[in-house]
Tab-separated table of C-alpha atoms in Angstrom:
chain	number	residue	atom	x	y	z
A	25	GLU	CA	-29.850	55.768	-7.896
A	26	GLN	CA	-31.428	57.784	-4.916
A	27	TYR	CA	-28.438	56.827	-2.873
A	28	THR	CA	-25.843	57.344	-5.821
A	29	PRO	CA	-25.727	57.890	-9.657
A	30	TYR	CA	-22.989	54.979	-9.933
A	31	TRP	CA	-25.936	52.450	-9.003
A	32	LYS	CA	-28.029	53.713	-11.807
A	33	THR	CA	-26.455	51.466	-14.433
A	34	TRP	CA	-26.942	47.875	-13.842
A	35	SER	CA	-23.317	46.094	-13.557
A	36	LEU	CA	-21.841	43.331	-11.660
A	37	SER	CA	-19.093	45.756	-10.784
A	38	ALA	CA	-21.335	47.962	-8.829
A	39	LEU	CA	-22.428	44.808	-6.344
A	40	PRO	CA	-23.068	44.634	-3.703
A	41	MET	CA	-24.835	47.710	-3.208
A	42	ILE	CA	-24.796	48.535	0.481
A	43	PRO	CA	-25.669	52.246	1.394
A	44	GLU	CA	-23.666	53.864	4.038
A	45	ARG	CA	-27.092	55.039	5.783
A	46	PHE	CA	-30.357	54.045	4.747
A	47	GLY	CA	-33.038	56.524	4.356
A	48	ILE	CA	-36.743	56.926	3.257
A	49	ARG	CA	-38.411	59.169	0.766
A	50	LEU	CA	-41.954	60.096	-0.094
A	51	LYS	CA	-44.082	58.603	-2.659
A	52	GLU	CA	-45.233	60.601	-5.437
A	53	GLY	CA	-48.310	62.557	-5.038
A	54	VAL	CA	-48.524	62.529	-1.249
A	55	GLU	CA	-46.297	65.578	-0.849
A	56	GLU	CA	-49.547	67.873	0.297
A	57	GLN	CA	-51.020	65.553	2.583
A	58	PHE	CA	-47.480	64.831	4.223
A	59	GLY	CA	-47.199	68.501	4.807
A	60	VAL	CA	-50.427	68.683	6.538
A	61	ILE	CA	-49.114	66.051	8.823
A	62	ARG	CA	-45.813	67.753	9.381
A	63	GLU	CA	-47.548	71.000	10.311
A	64	LEU	CA	-49.932	69.139	12.797
A	65	PHE	CA	-46.878	67.627	14.508
A	66	GLY	CA	-45.143	70.800	14.839
A	67	LYS	CA	-48.365	72.110	16.908
A	68	ALA	CA	-48.770	68.852	18.890
A	69	GLU	CA	-47.749	68.614	22.685
A	70	ARG	CA	-47.947	64.815	22.471
A	71	ILE	CA	-48.752	62.083	19.432
A	72	ILE	CA	-50.706	58.750	19.901
A	73	ASN	CA	-49.636	56.589	17.499
A	74	CYS	CA	-52.581	54.568	16.471
A	75	GLY	CA	-51.216	52.671	13.701
A	76	ASP	CA	-51.585	48.885	13.325
A	77	ALA	CA	-50.613	46.895	16.398
A	78	GLY	CA	-47.590	45.062	14.759
A	79	GLN	CA	-44.368	45.310	13.364
A	80	GLU	CA	-45.307	46.621	10.123
A	81	GLY	CA	-47.661	49.125	11.638
A	82	GLU	CA	-45.021	50.352	14.326
A	83	LEU	CA	-42.157	50.604	11.473
A	84	ILE	CA	-44.519	52.754	9.187
A	85	GLN	CA	-45.716	55.116	11.776
A	86	ARG	CA	-42.175	55.781	13.355
A	87	TRP	CA	-41.010	56.514	9.547
A	88	VAL	CA	-43.625	59.363	8.988
A	89	MET	CA	-42.696	60.784	12.566
A	90	GLN	CA	-38.916	60.364	11.584
A	91	LYS	CA	-39.706	62.262	8.248
A	92	ALA	CA	-41.773	64.923	9.877
A	93	SER	CA	-39.067	65.584	12.474
A	94	ALA	CA	-41.687	65.049	15.277
A	95	GLN	CA	-40.156	66.195	18.671
A	96	CYS	CA	-42.959	65.909	21.142
A	97	PRO	CA	-43.573	62.680	23.419
A	98	VAL	CA	-45.332	59.824	21.774
A	99	GLU	CA	-47.724	57.333	23.283
A	100	ARG	CA	-48.968	53.929	21.890
A	101	LEU	CA	-52.349	52.727	21.269
A	102	TRP	CA	-52.292	48.967	21.043
A	103	ILE	CA	-55.617	47.064	20.154
A	104	SER	CA	-56.666	43.837	18.615
A	105	SER	CA	-60.397	44.770	17.871
A	106	MET	CA	-61.956	47.591	16.393
A	107	THR	CA	-65.225	47.600	18.757
A	108	GLU	CA	-65.851	50.472	20.764
A	109	GLU	CA	-65.014	48.755	24.201
A	110	ALA	CA	-61.814	47.728	23.025
A	111	ILE	CA	-60.824	51.121	21.691
A	112	ARG	CA	-61.774	52.788	25.036
A	113	GLU	CA	-60.077	50.331	26.986
A	114	GLY	CA	-56.766	50.855	24.601
A	115	PHE	CA	-56.880	54.694	25.070
A	116	ALA	CA	-57.221	54.094	28.653
A	117	GLN	CA	-54.109	51.998	29.058
A	118	LEU	CA	-51.612	53.929	26.617
A	119	ARG	CA	-47.952	52.759	26.878
A	120	PRO	CA	-44.814	54.930	26.185
A	121	GLN	CA	-43.588	54.268	22.768
A	122	GLU	CA	-40.035	53.570	23.858
A	123	GLU	CA	-41.498	50.162	25.221
A	124	TYR	CA	-42.065	48.949	21.491
A	125	ARG	CA	-38.554	50.119	20.297
A	126	GLY	CA	-37.437	46.413	19.933
A	127	LEU	CA	-40.670	45.794	17.493
A	128	TYR	CA	-39.571	48.751	15.454
A	129	GLU	CA	-35.950	47.600	15.151
A	130	ALA	CA	-37.074	44.349	14.192
A	131	GLY	CA	-39.373	45.852	11.323
A	132	LEU	CA	-36.276	48.124	10.298
A	133	CYS	CA	-33.979	45.219	9.866
A	134	ARG	CA	-36.795	43.112	8.042
A	135	ALA	CA	-37.033	46.057	5.898
A	136	ILE	CA	-33.334	46.648	5.013
A	137	GLY	CA	-33.059	43.146	4.804
A	138	ASP	CA	-35.425	42.724	2.118
A	139	TRP	CA	-33.776	45.786	0.244
A	140	LEU	CA	-30.364	44.415	0.224
A	141	LEU	CA	-31.463	41.081	-0.921
A	142	GLY	CA	-34.092	42.322	-3.414
A	143	MET	CA	-31.941	44.849	-5.039
A	144	ASN	CA	-28.571	42.871	-5.058
A	145	ALA	CA	-29.963	39.437	-5.948
A	146	THR	CA	-32.509	40.766	-8.576
A	147	ARG	CA	-29.621	42.427	-10.337
A	148	LEU	CA	-27.015	39.818	-9.867
A	149	TYR	CA	-29.645	37.240	-11.217
A	150	THR	CA	-30.816	39.368	-14.248
A	151	LEU	CA	-27.379	40.356	-15.378
A	152	LYS	CA	-26.405	36.502	-14.951
A	153	PHE	CA	-29.204	34.530	-16.304
A	154	GLY	CA	-31.597	37.302	-17.696
A	155	ASP	CA	-32.502	37.761	-21.475
A	156	ARG	CA	-30.210	40.745	-22.180
A	157	SER	CA	-30.608	40.386	-25.797
A	158	ARG	CA	-33.916	42.188	-25.700
A	159	ARG	CA	-34.248	45.782	-24.661
A	160	GLY	CA	-36.564	46.309	-21.854
A	161	ALA	CA	-36.830	42.819	-20.995
A	162	GLN	CA	-38.350	41.916	-17.455
A	163	PRO	CA	-35.798	41.579	-14.718
A	164	LEU	CA	-35.454	38.388	-12.611
A	165	SER	CA	-37.112	39.428	-9.476
A	166	ILE	CA	-35.687	37.997	-6.278
A	167	GLY	CA	-37.064	38.435	-2.928
A	168	ARG	CA	-36.950	36.646	0.688
A	169	VAL	CA	-40.562	35.462	0.246
A	170	GLN	CA	-41.485	35.245	-3.293
A	171	THR	CA	-38.480	33.398	-4.217
A	172	PRO	CA	-38.673	30.398	-1.640
A	173	THR	CA	-42.370	30.180	-2.481
A	174	LEU	CA	-41.745	30.067	-6.175
A	175	ALA	CA	-39.400	27.182	-5.694
A	176	LEU	CA	-41.610	25.191	-3.657
A	177	ILE	CA	-44.168	25.447	-6.373
A	178	VAL	CA	-41.710	24.597	-9.065
A	179	HIS	CA	-40.495	21.619	-6.969
A	180	ARG	CA	-44.209	20.527	-6.716
A	181	GLN	CA	-44.624	20.732	-10.465
A	182	GLN	CA	-41.938	18.671	-10.903
A	183	GLU	CA	-42.957	15.880	-8.695
A	184	ILE	CA	-46.498	15.895	-10.522
A	185	GLU	CA	-44.741	15.848	-13.904
A	186	ARG	CA	-42.719	12.974	-12.710
A	187	PHE	CA	-45.577	10.968	-11.568
A	188	VAL	CA	-46.349	7.703	-13.093
A	189	PRO	CA	-49.860	6.587	-12.289
A	190	GLU	CA	-50.244	2.934	-11.594
A	191	PRO	CA	-53.842	1.229	-11.841
A	192	TYR	CA	-55.225	-0.897	-9.125
A	193	TRP	CA	-58.109	-3.057	-8.291
A	194	VAL	CA	-59.689	-3.341	-4.879
A	195	LEU	CA	-62.418	-5.827	-3.687
A	196	SER	CA	-65.827	-4.657	-2.322
A	197	THR	CA	-68.855	-5.978	-0.963
A	198	VAL	CA	-71.992	-4.394	0.035
A	199	TYR	CA	-73.716	-5.365	3.602
A	200	ARG	CA	-76.874	-3.759	4.735
A	201	ASP	CA	-76.608	-0.971	1.978
A	202	THR	CA	-73.026	-0.061	3.171
A	203	THR	CA	-70.298	-0.645	0.777
A	204	PHE	CA	-66.851	-2.082	2.427
A	205	THR	CA	-63.473	-2.534	0.639
A	206	ALA	CA	-61.042	-5.432	1.475
A	207	ARG	CA	-57.613	-6.419	1.117
A	208	LEU	CA	-56.575	-9.958	0.636
A	209	ASP	CA	-54.663	-11.310	3.727
A	210	THR	CA	-53.001	-14.641	3.646
A	211	GLY	CA	-51.936	-14.677	7.091
A	212	GLU	CA	-48.418	-15.724	6.087
A	213	GLU	CA	-46.715	-12.965	8.035
A	214	GLU	CA	-47.604	-10.728	11.092
A	215	GLU	CA	-49.198	-7.428	10.304
A	216	GLU	CA	-46.556	-5.441	11.887
A	217	THR	CA	-43.635	-7.012	10.080
A	218	LYS	CA	-45.215	-6.489	6.493
A	219	THR	CA	-43.964	-4.077	4.126
A	220	ALA	CA	-45.468	-2.816	0.990
A	221	GLU	CA	-43.003	-4.962	-1.360
A	222	ARG	CA	-43.602	-8.071	0.616
A	223	GLU	CA	-47.622	-7.578	0.278
A	224	ARG	CA	-46.918	-6.925	-3.330
A	225	THR	CA	-44.903	-10.404	-3.975
A	226	GLU	CA	-46.467	-12.779	-1.184
A	227	ASN	CA	-50.141	-11.702	-1.163
A	228	LYS	CA	-50.842	-12.569	-4.877
A	229	GLY	CA	-50.180	-8.900	-5.982
A	230	ALA	CA	-52.184	-7.379	-3.456
A	231	THR	CA	-51.024	-3.964	-2.038
A	232	LYS	CA	-52.172	-1.822	0.588
A	233	ARG	CA	-54.381	0.015	-1.945
A	234	GLY	CA	-55.478	-3.118	-3.869
A	235	PHE	CA	-54.243	-5.435	-6.570
A	236	THR	CA	-51.834	-4.122	-9.378
A	237	ASP	CA	-52.970	-7.162	-11.543
A	238	ARG	CA	-56.463	-7.457	-12.550
A	239	ALA	CA	-56.338	-11.296	-13.086
A	240	GLU	CA	-55.170	-11.722	-9.759
A	241	ALA	CA	-57.820	-9.630	-8.113
A	242	GLU	CA	-60.596	-11.457	-10.283
A	243	ALA	CA	-59.055	-14.837	-9.224
A	244	ALA	CA	-59.309	-13.591	-5.432
A	245	LEU	CA	-63.074	-12.531	-6.055
A	246	ARG	CA	-63.848	-15.841	-7.401
A	247	ALA	CA	-62.136	-17.499	-4.302
A	248	ILE	CA	-64.273	-15.726	-1.615
A	249	GLU	CA	-67.495	-15.503	-3.791
A	250	ASN	CA	-70.488	-16.594	-2.300
A	251	THR	CA	-68.553	-17.347	0.916
A	252	PRO	CA	-70.075	-16.167	4.289
A	253	PHE	CA	-68.035	-13.768	6.233
A	254	THR	CA	-67.425	-13.998	9.842
A	255	VAL	CA	-66.843	-11.331	12.183
A	256	THR	CA	-63.687	-12.481	14.284
A	257	ALA	CA	-62.967	-9.634	16.350
A	258	VAL	CA	-64.610	-6.269	17.428
A	259	THR	CA	-62.603	-3.560	18.965
A	260	LYS	CA	-64.369	-0.641	20.843
A	261	LYS	CA	-62.721	2.159	22.110
A	262	LYS	CA	-63.506	5.245	24.331
A	263	GLY	CA	-61.704	8.441	23.673
A	264	SER	CA	-61.984	12.164	23.628
A	265	GLU	CA	-61.405	14.495	20.846
A	266	ALA	CA	-59.836	17.881	21.832
A	267	PRO	CA	-61.414	20.887	20.121
A	268	PRO	CA	-59.572	22.478	17.337
A	269	ARG	CA	-57.079	25.173	17.694
A	270	LEU	CA	-57.959	28.651	17.312
A	271	PHE	CA	-56.868	30.273	13.903
A	272	ASP	CA	-53.875	32.425	13.165
A	273	LEU	CA	-53.866	33.693	9.799
A	274	THR	CA	-51.990	31.035	8.005
A	275	ALA	CA	-54.226	28.362	9.549
A	276	LEU	CA	-57.362	30.225	8.233
A	277	GLN	CA	-55.929	30.725	4.797
A	278	VAL	CA	-55.167	26.881	4.707
A	279	GLU	CA	-58.683	25.854	5.835
A	280	CYS	CA	-60.440	28.158	3.544
A	281	ASN	CA	-58.648	26.903	0.676
A	282	ARG	CA	-59.633	23.486	1.810
A	283	LYS	CA	-62.908	23.971	2.400
A	284	PHE	CA	-63.937	26.759	-0.019
A	285	GLY	CA	-61.302	26.927	-2.545
A	286	TYR	CA	-60.564	30.669	-1.468
A	287	GLY	CA	-56.903	31.658	-2.325
A	288	ALA	CA	-54.876	33.345	0.191
A	289	ASP	CA	-55.172	36.757	-0.918
A	290	LEU	CA	-58.789	36.408	-0.932
A	291	THR	CA	-59.072	34.926	2.709
A	292	LEU	CA	-57.024	37.939	4.066
A	293	GLU	CA	-59.188	40.305	2.226
A	294	ILE	CA	-62.401	39.009	3.924
A	295	VAL	CA	-61.090	38.684	7.195
A	296	GLN	CA	-59.611	42.334	7.059
A	297	GLN	CA	-63.003	43.213	5.950
A	298	LEU	CA	-64.591	41.561	8.944
A	299	TYR	CA	-61.917	43.217	11.301
A	300	GLU	CA	-62.931	46.648	10.149
A	301	ALA	CA	-66.596	45.875	10.402
A	302	LYS	CA	-65.775	45.216	14.347
A	303	TYR	CA	-66.951	41.383	13.784
A	304	THR	CA	-63.344	39.535	14.189
A	305	THR	CA	-60.248	40.599	15.877
A	306	TYR	CA	-56.931	41.462	14.194
A	307	PRO	CA	-56.043	39.159	11.206
A	308	ARG	CA	-52.370	39.434	10.678
A	309	VAL	CA	-51.562	37.244	13.537
A	310	ASP	CA	-48.987	34.295	13.824
A	311	THR	CA	-50.333	32.643	17.148
A	312	THR	CA	-53.483	30.273	17.761
A	313	PHE	CA	-53.528	31.280	21.631
A	314	LEU	CA	-55.376	33.906	23.681
A	315	PRO	CA	-53.862	35.819	26.463
A	316	ASP	CA	-55.019	34.684	30.170
A	317	ASP	CA	-57.004	38.006	30.787
A	318	MET	CA	-59.163	37.198	27.573
A	319	TYR	CA	-60.729	34.288	29.756
A	320	GLY	CA	-62.781	36.565	31.685
A	321	LYS	CA	-64.244	38.255	28.317
A	322	SER	CA	-65.033	35.172	26.667
A	323	LYS	CA	-68.422	34.650	28.262
A	324	GLY	CA	-69.425	38.077	27.136
A	325	ILE	CA	-68.304	37.133	23.801
A	326	LEU	CA	-70.440	33.854	23.540
A	327	ASN	CA	-73.283	35.825	24.599
A	328	GLY	CA	-73.064	38.011	21.695
A	329	LEU	CA	-73.149	35.085	19.347
A	330	SER	CA	-76.142	33.441	21.101
A	331	GLY	CA	-78.258	34.889	18.464
A	332	LEU	CA	-76.322	33.299	15.650
A	333	TYR	CA	-75.598	29.830	17.249
A	334	GLY	CA	-78.226	29.434	19.856
A	335	ASP	CA	-78.191	25.731	19.472
A	336	LEU	CA	-74.655	25.252	19.706
A	337	LEU	CA	-74.406	27.749	22.771
A	338	THR	CA	-77.313	25.965	24.297
A	339	PRO	CA	-75.244	23.412	26.324
A	340	LEU	CA	-72.918	25.964	27.785
A	341	ARG	CA	-75.518	28.225	29.538
A	342	GLY	CA	-75.201	28.236	33.220
A	343	GLU	CA	-71.885	26.347	33.059
A	344	LYS	CA	-68.550	27.585	34.073
A	345	LEU	CA	-66.157	27.657	30.965
A	346	ARG	CA	-63.267	25.399	31.456
A	347	LYS	CA	-59.670	27.580	31.288
A	348	SER	CA	-57.470	25.433	29.115
A	349	LYS	CA	-53.676	26.077	28.480
A	350	LYS	CA	-54.302	24.685	25.046
A	351	VAL	CA	-56.411	28.071	24.360
A	352	PHE	CA	-55.435	30.503	27.220
A	353	ASP	CA	-51.597	31.063	27.361
A	354	SER	CA	-50.042	34.310	27.573
A	355	SER	CA	-46.868	33.110	27.404
A	356	LYS	CA	-47.542	32.116	23.775
A	357	VAL	CA	-48.970	35.303	22.447
A	358	THR	CA	-46.803	37.801	20.772
A	359	ASP	CA	-48.159	41.210	19.168
A	360	HIS	CA	-51.771	39.931	19.046
A	361	HIS	CA	-53.931	37.065	19.811
A	362	ALA	CA	-55.671	34.385	17.720
A	363	ILE	CA	-58.326	35.316	15.398
A	364	ILE	CA	-61.674	35.211	17.192
A	365	PRO	CA	-65.247	36.836	16.999
A	366	THR	CA	-65.503	40.266	18.906
A	367	GLY	CA	-68.979	39.330	19.945
A	368	VAL	CA	-70.650	41.826	17.913
A	369	PRO	CA	-73.279	40.091	15.822
A	370	PRO	CA	-72.723	40.588	12.218
A	371	ARG	CA	-75.140	41.909	9.818
A	372	ALA	CA	-75.409	41.824	6.177
A	373	LEU	CA	-72.680	39.702	5.491
A	374	THR	CA	-71.881	38.313	1.826
A	375	ASP	CA	-71.887	34.562	1.453
A	376	VAL	CA	-68.248	34.462	1.082
A	377	GLN	CA	-68.069	36.593	4.209
A	378	ARG	CA	-70.502	34.203	6.281
A	379	ARG	CA	-68.379	31.396	5.432
A	380	VAL	CA	-65.297	32.534	6.848
A	381	TYR	CA	-66.944	34.150	9.840
A	382	ASP	CA	-68.532	30.706	10.570
A	383	LEU	CA	-65.223	29.136	10.476
A	384	ILE	CA	-63.733	31.521	12.996
A	385	ALA	CA	-66.750	31.595	15.180
């Protein structure tokens, strides 16, 4: 109803709601503070935009300047770390705000799209499928992120409810205090041509997991009991294992959930705290790479971690760090690089913070 009183009443005839021009308005309770900002803008010869270096931060700061009718030139501070060194470097390399117009417009398009989808789809679904018999019933909220996420959860729950557990039995033996499991192989067919169904029917009820029939499993056990085992082949392979990727926010949230059971919101809260304490870099990132110019800073960062991870870093001392495209690749870095330690030794971390920091480092 801020656009037109016609939209105050929820009705299908009012859909779709598409304003001729989108606007912004102040939240309740911030008018006094905003008045101070507007007054300062009026006196300023230039403005330095120090908002979050990302799409959302760019959009919010521009909205503030638009609402305050700022007229003076604007420069942009763009940093990925809150350390004094990074901030000084950022102020020494201020850029014209116009260079970030594309980022602002992308954020604006996202905000407009969210408004159009949320307002129209929420009213449509509520009017079509909501409980209209109860006054004050909750609307059926629809959103760009929340609705697909809810659908994934529902589909997964349906899969769980449809799942029928199937008991099975496996053969196992102990050799030198080590337990081994085994699958019966009759040798009647080549390994590469076996299928799960043929294993079930031709291998006396044995599947890739084990036997689906207990009697058959016991019969197989009796057939080989007290029979010596013979090692017929030994395969040795020499290989190398690539180091794990650096973290973006999503990968960090997944790993924290897998290792520690932390929810996505908790992980974001913790890594935001680490960022504000100058221990790690900007958290809301979508890349696992570092720009090429970070290679020259990596040794200093590692030196800053030597007090925490001395044993791990000892083999690297005196060695030249290899510059790998799997880590350093400016073409794969957008607004920010991957989440890494800043090199500032952390102090007085909680157990939860320490776990996340160790994972990043």
